[in-house]
Coordinates of C-alpha atoms in Angstrom, one line a residue:
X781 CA -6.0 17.0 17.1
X782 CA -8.8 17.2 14.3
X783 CA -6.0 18.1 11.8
X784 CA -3.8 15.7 12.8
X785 CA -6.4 12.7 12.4
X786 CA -6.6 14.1 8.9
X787 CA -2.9 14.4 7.8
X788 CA -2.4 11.0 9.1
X789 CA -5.0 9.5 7.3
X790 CA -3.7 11.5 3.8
X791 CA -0.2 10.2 4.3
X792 CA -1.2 6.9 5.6
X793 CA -3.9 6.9 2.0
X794 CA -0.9 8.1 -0.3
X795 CA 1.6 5.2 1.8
X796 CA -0.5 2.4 0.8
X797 CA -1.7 4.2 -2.8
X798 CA 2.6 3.9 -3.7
X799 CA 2.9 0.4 -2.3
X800 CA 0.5 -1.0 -4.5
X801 CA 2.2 0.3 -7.3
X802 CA 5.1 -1.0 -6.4
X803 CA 3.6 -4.4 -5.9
X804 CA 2.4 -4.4 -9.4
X805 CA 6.1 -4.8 -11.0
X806 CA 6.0 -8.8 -11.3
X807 CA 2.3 -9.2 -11.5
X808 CA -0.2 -8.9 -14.3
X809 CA -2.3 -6.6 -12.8
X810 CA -3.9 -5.1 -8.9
X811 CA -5.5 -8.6 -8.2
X812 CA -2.8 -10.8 -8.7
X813 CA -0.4 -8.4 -6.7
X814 CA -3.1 -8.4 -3.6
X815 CA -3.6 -12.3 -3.9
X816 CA 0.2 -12.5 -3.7
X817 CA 0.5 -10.7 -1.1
X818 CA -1.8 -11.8 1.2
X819 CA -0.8 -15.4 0.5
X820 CA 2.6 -14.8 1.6
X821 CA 1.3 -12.6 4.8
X822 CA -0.4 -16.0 5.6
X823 CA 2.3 -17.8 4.7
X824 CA 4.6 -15.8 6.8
X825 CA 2.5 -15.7 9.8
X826 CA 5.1 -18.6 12.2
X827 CA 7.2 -16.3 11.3
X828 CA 6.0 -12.7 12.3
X829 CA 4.7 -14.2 15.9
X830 CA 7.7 -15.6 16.9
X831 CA 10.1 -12.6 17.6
X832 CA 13.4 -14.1 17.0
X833 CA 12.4 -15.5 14.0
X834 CA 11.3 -12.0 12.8
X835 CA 14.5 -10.5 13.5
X836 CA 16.3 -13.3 12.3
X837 CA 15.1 -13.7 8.9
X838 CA 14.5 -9.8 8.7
X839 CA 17.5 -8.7 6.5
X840 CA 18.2 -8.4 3.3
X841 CA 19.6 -11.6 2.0
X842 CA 18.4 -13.9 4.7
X843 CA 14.7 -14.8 3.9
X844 CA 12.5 -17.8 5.5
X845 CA 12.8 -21.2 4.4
X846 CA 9.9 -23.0 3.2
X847 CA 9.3 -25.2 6.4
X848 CA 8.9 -22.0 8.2
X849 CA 6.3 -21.2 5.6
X850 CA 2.9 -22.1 6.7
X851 CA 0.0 -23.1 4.1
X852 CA -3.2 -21.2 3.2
X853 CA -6.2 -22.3 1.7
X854 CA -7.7 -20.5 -1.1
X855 CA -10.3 -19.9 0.7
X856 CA -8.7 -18.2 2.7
X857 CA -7.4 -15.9 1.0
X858 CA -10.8 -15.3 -1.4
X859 CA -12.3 -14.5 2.5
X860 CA -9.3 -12.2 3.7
X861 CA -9.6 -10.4 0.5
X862 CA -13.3 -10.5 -0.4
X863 CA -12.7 -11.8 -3.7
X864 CA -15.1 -14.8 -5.4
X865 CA -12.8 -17.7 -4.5
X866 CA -13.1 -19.0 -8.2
X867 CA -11.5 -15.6 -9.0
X868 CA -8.7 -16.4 -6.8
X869 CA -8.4 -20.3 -7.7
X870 CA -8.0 -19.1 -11.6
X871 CA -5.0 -16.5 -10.4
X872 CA -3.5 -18.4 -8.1
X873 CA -3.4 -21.2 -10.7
X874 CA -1.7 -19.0 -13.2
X875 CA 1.0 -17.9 -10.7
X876 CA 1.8 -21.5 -9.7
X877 CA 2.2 -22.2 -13.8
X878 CA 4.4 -19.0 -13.2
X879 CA 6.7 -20.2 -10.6
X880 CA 5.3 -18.2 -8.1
X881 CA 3.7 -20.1 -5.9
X882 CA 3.6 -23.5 -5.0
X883 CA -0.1 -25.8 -4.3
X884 CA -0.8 -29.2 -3.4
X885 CA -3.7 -30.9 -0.9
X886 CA -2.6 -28.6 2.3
X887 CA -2.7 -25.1 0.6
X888 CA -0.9 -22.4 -1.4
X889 CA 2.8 -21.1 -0.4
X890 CA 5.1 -18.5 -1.7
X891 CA 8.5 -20.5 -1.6
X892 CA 11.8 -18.7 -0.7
X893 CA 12.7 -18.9 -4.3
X894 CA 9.8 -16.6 -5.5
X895 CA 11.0 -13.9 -3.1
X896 CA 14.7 -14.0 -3.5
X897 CA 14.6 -13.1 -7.3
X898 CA 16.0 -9.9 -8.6
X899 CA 12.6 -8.6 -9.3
X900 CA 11.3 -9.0 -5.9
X901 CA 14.1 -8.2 -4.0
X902 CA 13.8 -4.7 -6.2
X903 CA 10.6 -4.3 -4.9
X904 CA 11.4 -5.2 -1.4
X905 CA 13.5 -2.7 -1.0
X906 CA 11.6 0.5 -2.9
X907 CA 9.0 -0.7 -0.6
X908 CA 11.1 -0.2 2.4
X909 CA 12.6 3.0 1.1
X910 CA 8.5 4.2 0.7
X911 CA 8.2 3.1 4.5
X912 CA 10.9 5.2 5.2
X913 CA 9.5 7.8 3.4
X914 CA 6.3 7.3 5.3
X915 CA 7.6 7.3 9.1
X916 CA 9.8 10.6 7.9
X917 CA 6.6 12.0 7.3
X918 CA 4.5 11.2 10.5
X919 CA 7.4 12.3 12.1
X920 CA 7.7 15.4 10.8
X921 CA 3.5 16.1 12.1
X922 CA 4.6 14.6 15.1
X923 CA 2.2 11.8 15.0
X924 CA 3.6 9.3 16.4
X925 CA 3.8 8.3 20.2
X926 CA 6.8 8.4 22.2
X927 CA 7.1 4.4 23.5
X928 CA 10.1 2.7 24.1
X929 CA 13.2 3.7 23.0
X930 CA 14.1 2.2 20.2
X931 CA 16.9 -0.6 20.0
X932 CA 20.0 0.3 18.2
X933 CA 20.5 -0.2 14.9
X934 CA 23.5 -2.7 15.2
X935 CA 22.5 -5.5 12.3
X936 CA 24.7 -5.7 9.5
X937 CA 22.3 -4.8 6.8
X938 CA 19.1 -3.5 7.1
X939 CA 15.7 -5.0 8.4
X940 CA 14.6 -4.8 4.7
X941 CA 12.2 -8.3 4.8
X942 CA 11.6 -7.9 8.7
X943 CA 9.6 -3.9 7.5
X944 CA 8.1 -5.9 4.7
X945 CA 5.9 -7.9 6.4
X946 CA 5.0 -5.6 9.2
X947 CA 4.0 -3.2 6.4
X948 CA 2.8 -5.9 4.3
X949 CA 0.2 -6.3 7.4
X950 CA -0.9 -2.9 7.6
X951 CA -1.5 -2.1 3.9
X952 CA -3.4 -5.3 3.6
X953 CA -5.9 -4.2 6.4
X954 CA -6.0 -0.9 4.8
X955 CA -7.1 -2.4 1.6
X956 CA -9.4 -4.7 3.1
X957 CA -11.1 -1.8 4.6
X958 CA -11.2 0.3 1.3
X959 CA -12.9 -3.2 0.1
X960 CA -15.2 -3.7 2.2
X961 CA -16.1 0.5 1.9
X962 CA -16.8 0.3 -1.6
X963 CA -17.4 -3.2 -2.9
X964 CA -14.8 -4.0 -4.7
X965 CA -10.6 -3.8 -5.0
X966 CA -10.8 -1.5 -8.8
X967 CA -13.2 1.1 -7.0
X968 CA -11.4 1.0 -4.1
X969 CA -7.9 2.1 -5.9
X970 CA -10.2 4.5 -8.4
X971 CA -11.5 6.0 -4.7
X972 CA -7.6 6.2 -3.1
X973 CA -6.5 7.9 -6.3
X974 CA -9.4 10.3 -6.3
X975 CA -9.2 11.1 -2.5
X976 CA -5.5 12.2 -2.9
X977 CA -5.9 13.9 -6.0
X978 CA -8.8 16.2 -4.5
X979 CA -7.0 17.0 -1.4
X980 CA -3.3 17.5 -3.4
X981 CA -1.3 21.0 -1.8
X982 CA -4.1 21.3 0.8
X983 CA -2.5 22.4 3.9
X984 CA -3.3 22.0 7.8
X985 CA -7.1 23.7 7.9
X986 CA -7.9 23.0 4.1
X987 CA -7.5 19.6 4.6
X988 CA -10.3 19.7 7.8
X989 CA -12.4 22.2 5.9
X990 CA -12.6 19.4 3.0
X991 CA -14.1 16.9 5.5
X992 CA -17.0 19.0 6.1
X993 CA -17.1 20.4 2.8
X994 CA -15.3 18.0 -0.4
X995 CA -17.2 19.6 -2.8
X996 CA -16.8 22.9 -2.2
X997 CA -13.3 22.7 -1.0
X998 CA -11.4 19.8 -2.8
X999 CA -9.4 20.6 -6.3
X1000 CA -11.8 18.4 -9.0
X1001 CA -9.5 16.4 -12.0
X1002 CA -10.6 14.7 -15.1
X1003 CA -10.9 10.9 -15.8
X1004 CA -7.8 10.8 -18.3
X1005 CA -5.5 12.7 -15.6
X1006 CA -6.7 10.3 -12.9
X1007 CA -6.7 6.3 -15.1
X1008 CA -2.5 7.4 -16.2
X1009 CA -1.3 6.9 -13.1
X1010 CA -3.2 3.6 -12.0
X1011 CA -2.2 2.3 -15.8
X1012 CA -6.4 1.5 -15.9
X1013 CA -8.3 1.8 -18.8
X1014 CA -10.4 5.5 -18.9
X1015 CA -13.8 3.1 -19.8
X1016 CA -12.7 1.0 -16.2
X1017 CA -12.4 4.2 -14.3
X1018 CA -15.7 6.0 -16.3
X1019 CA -17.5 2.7 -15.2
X1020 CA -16.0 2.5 -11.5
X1021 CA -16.5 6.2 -10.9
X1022 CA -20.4 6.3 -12.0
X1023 CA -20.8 3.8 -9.4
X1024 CA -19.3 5.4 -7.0
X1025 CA -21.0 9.0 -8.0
X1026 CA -24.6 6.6 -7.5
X1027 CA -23.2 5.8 -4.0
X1028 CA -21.8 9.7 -3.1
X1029 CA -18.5 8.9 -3.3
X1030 CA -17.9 12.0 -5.5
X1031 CA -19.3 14.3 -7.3
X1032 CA -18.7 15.9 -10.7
X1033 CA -18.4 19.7 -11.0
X1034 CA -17.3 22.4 -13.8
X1035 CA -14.0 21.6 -13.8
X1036 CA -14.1 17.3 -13.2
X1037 CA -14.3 15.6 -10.6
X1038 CA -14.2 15.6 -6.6
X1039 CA -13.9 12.9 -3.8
X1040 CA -16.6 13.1 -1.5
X1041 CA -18.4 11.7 1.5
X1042 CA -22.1 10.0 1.4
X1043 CA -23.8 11.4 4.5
X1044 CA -25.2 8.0 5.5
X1045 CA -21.4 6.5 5.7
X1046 CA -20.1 9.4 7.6
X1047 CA -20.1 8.0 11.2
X1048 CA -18.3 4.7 9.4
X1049 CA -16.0 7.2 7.8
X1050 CA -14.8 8.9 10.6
X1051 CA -14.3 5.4 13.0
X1052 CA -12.3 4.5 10.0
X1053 CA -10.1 7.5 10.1
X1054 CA -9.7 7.1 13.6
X1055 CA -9.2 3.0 13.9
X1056 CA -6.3 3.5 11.1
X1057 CA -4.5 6.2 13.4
X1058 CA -4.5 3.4 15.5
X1059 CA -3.0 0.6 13.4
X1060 CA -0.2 3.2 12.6
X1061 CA 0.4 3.6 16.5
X1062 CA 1.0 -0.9 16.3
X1063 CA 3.0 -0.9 13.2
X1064 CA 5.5 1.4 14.2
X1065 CA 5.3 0.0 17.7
X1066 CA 6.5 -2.8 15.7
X1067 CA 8.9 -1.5 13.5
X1068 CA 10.5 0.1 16.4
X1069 CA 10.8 -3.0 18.1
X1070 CA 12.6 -4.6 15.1
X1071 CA 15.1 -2.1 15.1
X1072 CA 13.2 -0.9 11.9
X1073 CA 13.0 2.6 13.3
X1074 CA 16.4 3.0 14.1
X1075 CA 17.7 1.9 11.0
X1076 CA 15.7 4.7 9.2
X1077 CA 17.0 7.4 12.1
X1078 CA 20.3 6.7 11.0
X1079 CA 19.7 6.5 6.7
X1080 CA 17.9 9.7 6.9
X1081 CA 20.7 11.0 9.1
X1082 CA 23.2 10.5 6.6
X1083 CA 24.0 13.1 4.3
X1084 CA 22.5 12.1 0.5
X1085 CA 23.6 13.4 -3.2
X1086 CA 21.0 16.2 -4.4
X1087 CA 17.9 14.7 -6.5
X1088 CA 17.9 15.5 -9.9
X1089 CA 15.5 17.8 -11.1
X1090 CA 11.9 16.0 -11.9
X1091 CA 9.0 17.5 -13.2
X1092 CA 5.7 18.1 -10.5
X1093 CA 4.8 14.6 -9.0
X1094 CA 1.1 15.2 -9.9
X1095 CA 0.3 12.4 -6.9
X1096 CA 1.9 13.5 -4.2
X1097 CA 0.3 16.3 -1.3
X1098 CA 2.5 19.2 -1.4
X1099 CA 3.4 18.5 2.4
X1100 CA 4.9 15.2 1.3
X1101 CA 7.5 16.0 -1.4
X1102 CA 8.5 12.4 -2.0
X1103 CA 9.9 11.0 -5.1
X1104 CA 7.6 9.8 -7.7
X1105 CA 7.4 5.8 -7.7
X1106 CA 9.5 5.5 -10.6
X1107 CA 12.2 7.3 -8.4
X1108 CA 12.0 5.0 -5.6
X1109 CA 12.0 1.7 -7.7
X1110 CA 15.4 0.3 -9.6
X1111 CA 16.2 0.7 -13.1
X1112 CA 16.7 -3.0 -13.5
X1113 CA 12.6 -3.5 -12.7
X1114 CA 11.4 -0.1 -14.1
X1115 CA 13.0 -1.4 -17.8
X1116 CA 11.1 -5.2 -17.0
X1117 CA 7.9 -3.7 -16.3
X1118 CA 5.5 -3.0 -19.2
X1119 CA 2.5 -0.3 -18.7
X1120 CA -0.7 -2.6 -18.5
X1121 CA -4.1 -1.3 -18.9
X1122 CA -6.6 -3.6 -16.7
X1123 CA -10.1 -3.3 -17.7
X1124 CA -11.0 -4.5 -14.2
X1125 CA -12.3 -8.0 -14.9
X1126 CA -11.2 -10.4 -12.0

């Protein structure tokens, strides 16, 4: 069961490391792709607790009208994402300039026409296909309870938007734990890429042995190999990972450096590792409910064409060979979406 608890948390930590970079394809940088998407998680919420409205407005095509939409402060959203609210005034600001969302006296909404464009419909979907990805995995450790049977897949086109936000939930509390765990949403993403990169190809019993032992046991990297793949300067992630060396979130070693655990935080640690095994329990409760589950049963049942060769996905555990993220998202957005190097100021 130890091991288990372990894999779960690594798959759920490389699930919600692959959505964020998907989020980032329309936005500047992290922030304004978290503020986004926890505005329209607020926005949305009518919507996700009434069941019939989830199901209805959960395909493809057929997203929420506005009136559905309900308002959020901006203080709100600073709160849910412990962010300075002028930091989140200023960005929200600039997306509302952008088109992207919409503010007046009652609060901020995403309107329908933000989320029906090409770009995010692109992003939609890789997100789903990463879900997929995700529950193929927990499967596969046998990880997931038993519940209900799940309701047959019968819609016309898949529960694309309906996954969204029940994922869209999950990552958020993710992140907001990661948050409140190290201060700030840059450490927290320098941490995530540091934790999976130590315990990369780690099977079973390595990966429990590196719980008790990170040092001694997880595979060290350098700074450049670790900033590429966030697309964050190497002076941001220097600067994020000496504070989180002062705090003992890692440690640096011979051969770079290694994710570790402060002893003080280990108790917190390992309530978090166990409250998230719950939250994957509800969301796929959830997605099974919406048919989600079934949907997937059937897509990875079908027979696919043969990937073409790619080189080493140098993010990925071993025991999750998934396609790198610029697999899973559409040419259309890979070719609209410039590298960006954020120097982490909000």
């Amino acid at each position: 069961m130890e091991t288990m608890i372990w894999e779960v948390a690594r798959a759920s930590l490389a699930y919600v490391r692959d959505t964020i970079v998907i989020t980032r394809g329309q936005h500047a940088d992290l922030l304004d792709a978290l503020i986004f998407t926890a505005t329209l998680d607020a926005n949305m919420t009518p919507v996700n607790r009434d069941r019939a409205l989830d199901v209805l407005f959960g395909g493809v095509d057929v997203s929420a009208p506005d009136a559905l939409r309900r308002r959020v402060s901006m203080n709100g959203v600073a709160q849910s994402l412990r962010l300075p609210f002028e930091t989140v005034r200023r960005r929200l600001s600039a997306m509302a300039r952008a088109g992207l969302v919409s503010i007046d006296s009652d609060g901020v909404v995403v309107p329908r026409d933000a989320v029906t464009s090409a770009a995010y419909m692109a992003e939609q979907r890789a997100r789903y296909d990463r879900g997929r990805r995700f529950y193929g995995t927990l499967k596969a450790l046998n990880a997931l309870d038993g519940g209900e049977a799940a309701p047959a897949a019968t819609a016309p086109e898949p529960p694309v938007r309906a996954a969204n936000r029940a994922l869209s939930e999950y990552t958020l509390r993710a992140c907001n734990d990661l948050i409140a765990l190290t201060g700030d949403m840059i450490s927290s993403r320098v941490l995530l890429e540091l934790a999976l990169a130590s315990t990369r190809g780690l099977d079973a019993d390595r990966l429990a042995a590196w719980t008790r032992d990170p040092a001694g046991v997880g595979r060290p990297i350098r700074v450049a190999a670790l900033s590429q793949p966030m697309e964050i300067s190497d002076e941001t992630v220097r600067r994020r990972l000496h504070g989180l060396a002062a705090r003992g979130f890692c440690r640096r070693g011979p051969g770079g450096l290694v994710a570790t655990a402060p002893a003080a935080l280990g108790p917190r640690l390992a309530a978090l590792v166990e409250a998230n095994r719950g939250n994957v329990q509800r969301l796929f409760v959830r997605l099974r409910q919406l048919g989600v589950l079934a949907a997937w049963d059937r897509e990875m049942a079908e027979p696919r064409a043969p990937a073409a060769p790619r080189a080493a996905d140098h993010d990925v555990a071993d025991h999750d060979r998934a396609e790198t993220i610029s697999a899973l998202l559409p040419p259309r957005l890979i070719a609209t979406t410039p590298r960006r190097q954020h120097q982490g100021h909000p």
